[in-house]
CSV table of C-alpha atoms and ligand atoms in Angstrom, one decimal:
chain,number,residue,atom,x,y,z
A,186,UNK,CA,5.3,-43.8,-4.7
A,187,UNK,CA,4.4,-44.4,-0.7
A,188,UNK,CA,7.0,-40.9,-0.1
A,189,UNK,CA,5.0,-39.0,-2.7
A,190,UNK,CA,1.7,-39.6,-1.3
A,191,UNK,CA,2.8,-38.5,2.4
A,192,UNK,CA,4.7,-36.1,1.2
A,193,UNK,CA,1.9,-33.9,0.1
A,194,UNK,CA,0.0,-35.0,3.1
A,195,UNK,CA,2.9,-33.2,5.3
A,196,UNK,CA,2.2,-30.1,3.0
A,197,UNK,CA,-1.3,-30.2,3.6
A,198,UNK,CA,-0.9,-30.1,7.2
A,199,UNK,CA,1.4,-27.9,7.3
A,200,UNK,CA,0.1,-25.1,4.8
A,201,UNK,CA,-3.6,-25.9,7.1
A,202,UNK,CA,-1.4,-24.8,10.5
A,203,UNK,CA,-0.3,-22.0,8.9
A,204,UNK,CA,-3.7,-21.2,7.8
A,205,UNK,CA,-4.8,-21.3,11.2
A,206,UNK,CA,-2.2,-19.5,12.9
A,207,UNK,CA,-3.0,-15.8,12.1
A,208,UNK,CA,-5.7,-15.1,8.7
A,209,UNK,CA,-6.6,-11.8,9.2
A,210,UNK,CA,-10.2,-12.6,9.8
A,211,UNK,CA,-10.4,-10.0,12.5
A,212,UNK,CA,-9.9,-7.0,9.6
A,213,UNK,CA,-13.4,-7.6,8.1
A,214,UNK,CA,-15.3,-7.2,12.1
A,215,UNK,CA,-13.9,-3.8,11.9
A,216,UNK,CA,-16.8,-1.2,12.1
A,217,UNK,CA,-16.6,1.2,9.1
A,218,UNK,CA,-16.5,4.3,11.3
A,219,UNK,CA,-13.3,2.6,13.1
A,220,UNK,CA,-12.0,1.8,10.3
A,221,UNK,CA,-11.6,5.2,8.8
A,222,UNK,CA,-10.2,6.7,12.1
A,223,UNK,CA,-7.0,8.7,11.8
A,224,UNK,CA,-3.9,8.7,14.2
A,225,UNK,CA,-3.9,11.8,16.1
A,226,UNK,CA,-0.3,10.6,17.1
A,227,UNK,CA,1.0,9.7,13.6
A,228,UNK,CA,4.1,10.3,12.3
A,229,UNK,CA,5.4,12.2,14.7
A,230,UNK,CA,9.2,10.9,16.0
A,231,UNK,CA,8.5,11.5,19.6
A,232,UNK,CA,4.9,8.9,19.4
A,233,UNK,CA,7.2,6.3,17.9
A,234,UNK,CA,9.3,6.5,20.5
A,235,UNK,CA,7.0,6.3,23.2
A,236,UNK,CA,4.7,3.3,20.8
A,237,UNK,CA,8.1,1.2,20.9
A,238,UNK,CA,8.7,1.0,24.5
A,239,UNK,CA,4.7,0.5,25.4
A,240,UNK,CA,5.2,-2.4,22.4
A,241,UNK,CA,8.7,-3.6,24.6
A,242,UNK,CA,6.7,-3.9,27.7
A,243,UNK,CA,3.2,-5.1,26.3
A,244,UNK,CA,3.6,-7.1,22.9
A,245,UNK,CA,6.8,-7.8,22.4
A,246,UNK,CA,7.0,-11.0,24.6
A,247,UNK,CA,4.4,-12.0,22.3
A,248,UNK,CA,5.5,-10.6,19.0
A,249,UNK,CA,8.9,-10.7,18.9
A,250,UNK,CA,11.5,-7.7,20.1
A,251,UNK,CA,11.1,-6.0,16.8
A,252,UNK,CA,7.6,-7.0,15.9
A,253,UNK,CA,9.2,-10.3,14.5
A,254,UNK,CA,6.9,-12.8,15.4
A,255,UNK,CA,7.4,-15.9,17.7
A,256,UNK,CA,5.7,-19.2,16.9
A,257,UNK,CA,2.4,-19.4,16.6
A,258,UNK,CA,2.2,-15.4,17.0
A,259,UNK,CA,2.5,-13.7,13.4
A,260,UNK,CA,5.0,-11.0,13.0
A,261,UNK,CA,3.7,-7.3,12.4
A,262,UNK,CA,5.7,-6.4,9.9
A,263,UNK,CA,3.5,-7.7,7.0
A,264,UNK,CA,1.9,-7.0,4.0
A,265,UNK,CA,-1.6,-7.3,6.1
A,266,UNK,CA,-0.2,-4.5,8.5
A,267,UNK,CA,1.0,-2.4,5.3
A,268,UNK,CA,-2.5,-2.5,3.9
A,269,UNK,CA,-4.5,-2.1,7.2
A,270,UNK,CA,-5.5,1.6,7.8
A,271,UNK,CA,-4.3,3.3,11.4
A,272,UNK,CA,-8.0,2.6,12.4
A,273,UNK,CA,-7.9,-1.2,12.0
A,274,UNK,CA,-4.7,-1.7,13.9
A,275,UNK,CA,-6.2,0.5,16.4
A,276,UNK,CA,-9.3,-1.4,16.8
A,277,UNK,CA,-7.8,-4.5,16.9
A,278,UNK,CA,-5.4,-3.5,19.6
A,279,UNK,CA,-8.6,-2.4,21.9
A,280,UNK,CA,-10.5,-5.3,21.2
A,281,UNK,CA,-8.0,-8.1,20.6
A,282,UNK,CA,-9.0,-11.7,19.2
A,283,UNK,CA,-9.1,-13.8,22.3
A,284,UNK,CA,-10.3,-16.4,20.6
A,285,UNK,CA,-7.2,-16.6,18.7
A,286,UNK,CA,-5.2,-15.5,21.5
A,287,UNK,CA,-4.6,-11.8,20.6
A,288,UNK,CA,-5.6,-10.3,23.9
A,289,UNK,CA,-7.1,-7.1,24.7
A,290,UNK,CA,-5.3,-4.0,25.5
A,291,UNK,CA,-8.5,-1.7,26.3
A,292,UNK,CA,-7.4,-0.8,29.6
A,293,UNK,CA,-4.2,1.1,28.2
A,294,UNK,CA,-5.3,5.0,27.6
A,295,UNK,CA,-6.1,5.8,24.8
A,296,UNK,CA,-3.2,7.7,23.6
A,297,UNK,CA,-1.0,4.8,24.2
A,298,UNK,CA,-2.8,2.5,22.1
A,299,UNK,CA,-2.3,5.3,19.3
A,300,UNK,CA,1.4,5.8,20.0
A,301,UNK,CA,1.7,1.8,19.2
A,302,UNK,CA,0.0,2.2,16.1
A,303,UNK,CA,2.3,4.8,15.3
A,304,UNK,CA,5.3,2.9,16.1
A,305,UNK,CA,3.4,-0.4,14.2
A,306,UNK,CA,3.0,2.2,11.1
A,307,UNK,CA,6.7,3.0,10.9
A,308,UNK,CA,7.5,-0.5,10.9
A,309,UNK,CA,4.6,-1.0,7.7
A,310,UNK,CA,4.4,1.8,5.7
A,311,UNK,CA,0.9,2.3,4.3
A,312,UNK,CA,0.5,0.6,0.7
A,313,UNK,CA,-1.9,2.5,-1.3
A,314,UNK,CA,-2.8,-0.3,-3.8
A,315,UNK,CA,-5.3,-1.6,-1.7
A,316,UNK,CA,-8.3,0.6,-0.2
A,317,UNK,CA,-10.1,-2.0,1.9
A,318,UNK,CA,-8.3,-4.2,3.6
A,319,UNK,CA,-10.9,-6.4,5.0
A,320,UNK,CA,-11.9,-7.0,1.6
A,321,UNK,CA,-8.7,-8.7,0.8
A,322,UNK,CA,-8.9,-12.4,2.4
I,559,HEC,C1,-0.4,-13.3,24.7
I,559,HEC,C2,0.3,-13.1,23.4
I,559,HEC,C3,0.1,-11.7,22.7
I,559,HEC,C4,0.3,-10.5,23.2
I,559,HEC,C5,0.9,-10.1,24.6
I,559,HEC,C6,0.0,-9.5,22.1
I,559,HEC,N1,-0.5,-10.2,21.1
I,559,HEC,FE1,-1.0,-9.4,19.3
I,559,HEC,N2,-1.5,-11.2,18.6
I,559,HEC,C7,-1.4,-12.4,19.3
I,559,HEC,C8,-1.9,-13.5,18.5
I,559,HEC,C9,-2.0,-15.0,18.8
I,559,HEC,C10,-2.4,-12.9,17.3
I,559,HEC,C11,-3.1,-13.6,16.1
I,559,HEC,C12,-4.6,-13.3,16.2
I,559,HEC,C13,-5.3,-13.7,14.9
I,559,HEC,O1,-5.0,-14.8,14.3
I,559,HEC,O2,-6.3,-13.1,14.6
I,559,HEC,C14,-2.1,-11.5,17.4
I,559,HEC,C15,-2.4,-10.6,16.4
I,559,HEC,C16,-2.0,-9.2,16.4
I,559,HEC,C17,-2.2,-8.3,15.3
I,559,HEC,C18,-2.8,-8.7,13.9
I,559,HEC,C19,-1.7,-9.3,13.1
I,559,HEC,C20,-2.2,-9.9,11.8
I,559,HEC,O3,-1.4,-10.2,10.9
I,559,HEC,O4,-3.5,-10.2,11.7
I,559,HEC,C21,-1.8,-7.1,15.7
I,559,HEC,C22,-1.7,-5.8,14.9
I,559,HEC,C23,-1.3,-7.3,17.1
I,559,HEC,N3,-1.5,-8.6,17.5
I,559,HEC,C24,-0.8,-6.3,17.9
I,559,HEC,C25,-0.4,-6.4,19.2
I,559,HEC,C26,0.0,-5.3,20.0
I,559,HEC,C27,0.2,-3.9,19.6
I,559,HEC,C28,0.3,-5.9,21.3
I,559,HEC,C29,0.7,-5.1,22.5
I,559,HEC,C30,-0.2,-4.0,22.9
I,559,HEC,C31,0.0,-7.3,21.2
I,559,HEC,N4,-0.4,-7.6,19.9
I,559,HEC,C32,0.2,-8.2,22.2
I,559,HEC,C33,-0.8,-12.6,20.5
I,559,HEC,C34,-0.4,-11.5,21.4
């Protein structure tokens, strides 16, 4: 069966793409002592507040309005966001992946990159089942 054939050729391509598109490979180049960094700004309603504009006016052409996603760019509302620790999130958002086209936000302050992750961690509550994320690929 010709259809059969290309059929799972299509499937292979496209589960490859999605592959590619975002795989969390940045998690396991997060130092240990980043990792285990806690939110001075966490859960605290006024953080959020200020995380979700600075995520309207930075990310969110990128990432969607409400953390969505947008083609190629994954959404951050995820089960890799849920199990990431404050630290990770934070790390990645100082460092970004250029590579993959998550770009650096180093030159915010500080405390704004913290606010996001506060606003980020509303949106993903922590799950508990896993300890390590970067040990989860
Ligand atoms: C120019 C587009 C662009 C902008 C702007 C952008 N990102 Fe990203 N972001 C990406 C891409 C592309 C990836 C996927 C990187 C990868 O595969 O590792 C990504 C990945 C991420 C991830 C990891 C998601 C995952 O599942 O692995 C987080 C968290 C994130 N971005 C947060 C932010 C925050 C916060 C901002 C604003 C301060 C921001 N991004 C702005 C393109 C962007």
């Amino acid at each position: 069966m010709k259809s059969g054939k290309w059929g799972w050729v299509a499937l292979l391509a496209v589960s490859t793409m999605c592959f590619a598109k975002a795989d969390g490979a940045w998690m396991k180049k997060v130092p240990q002592g980043d990792r285990a960094r806690t939110n001075p700004y966490a859960a605290n309603a006024d953080s959020i507040a200020a995380g979700r504009n600075l995520f309207l006016n930075n990310c969110a052409k990128c990432h969607g309005e409400n953390a969505e996603g947008k083609g190629t760019r994954p959404s951050l509302t995820s089960a890799r966001l849920r199990i990431a620790t404050d630290g990770e999130i934070a790390w990645l958002i100082k460092n970004g992946n250029l590579y993959k086209g998550m770009p650096s936000w180093g030159g915010l302050p500080e405390q704004e990159r913290w606010q996001i992750v506060a606003y980020l961690r509303s949106l993903n509550p922590r799950s508990t089942e896993v300890e390590h994320a970067g040990e989860q690929q």
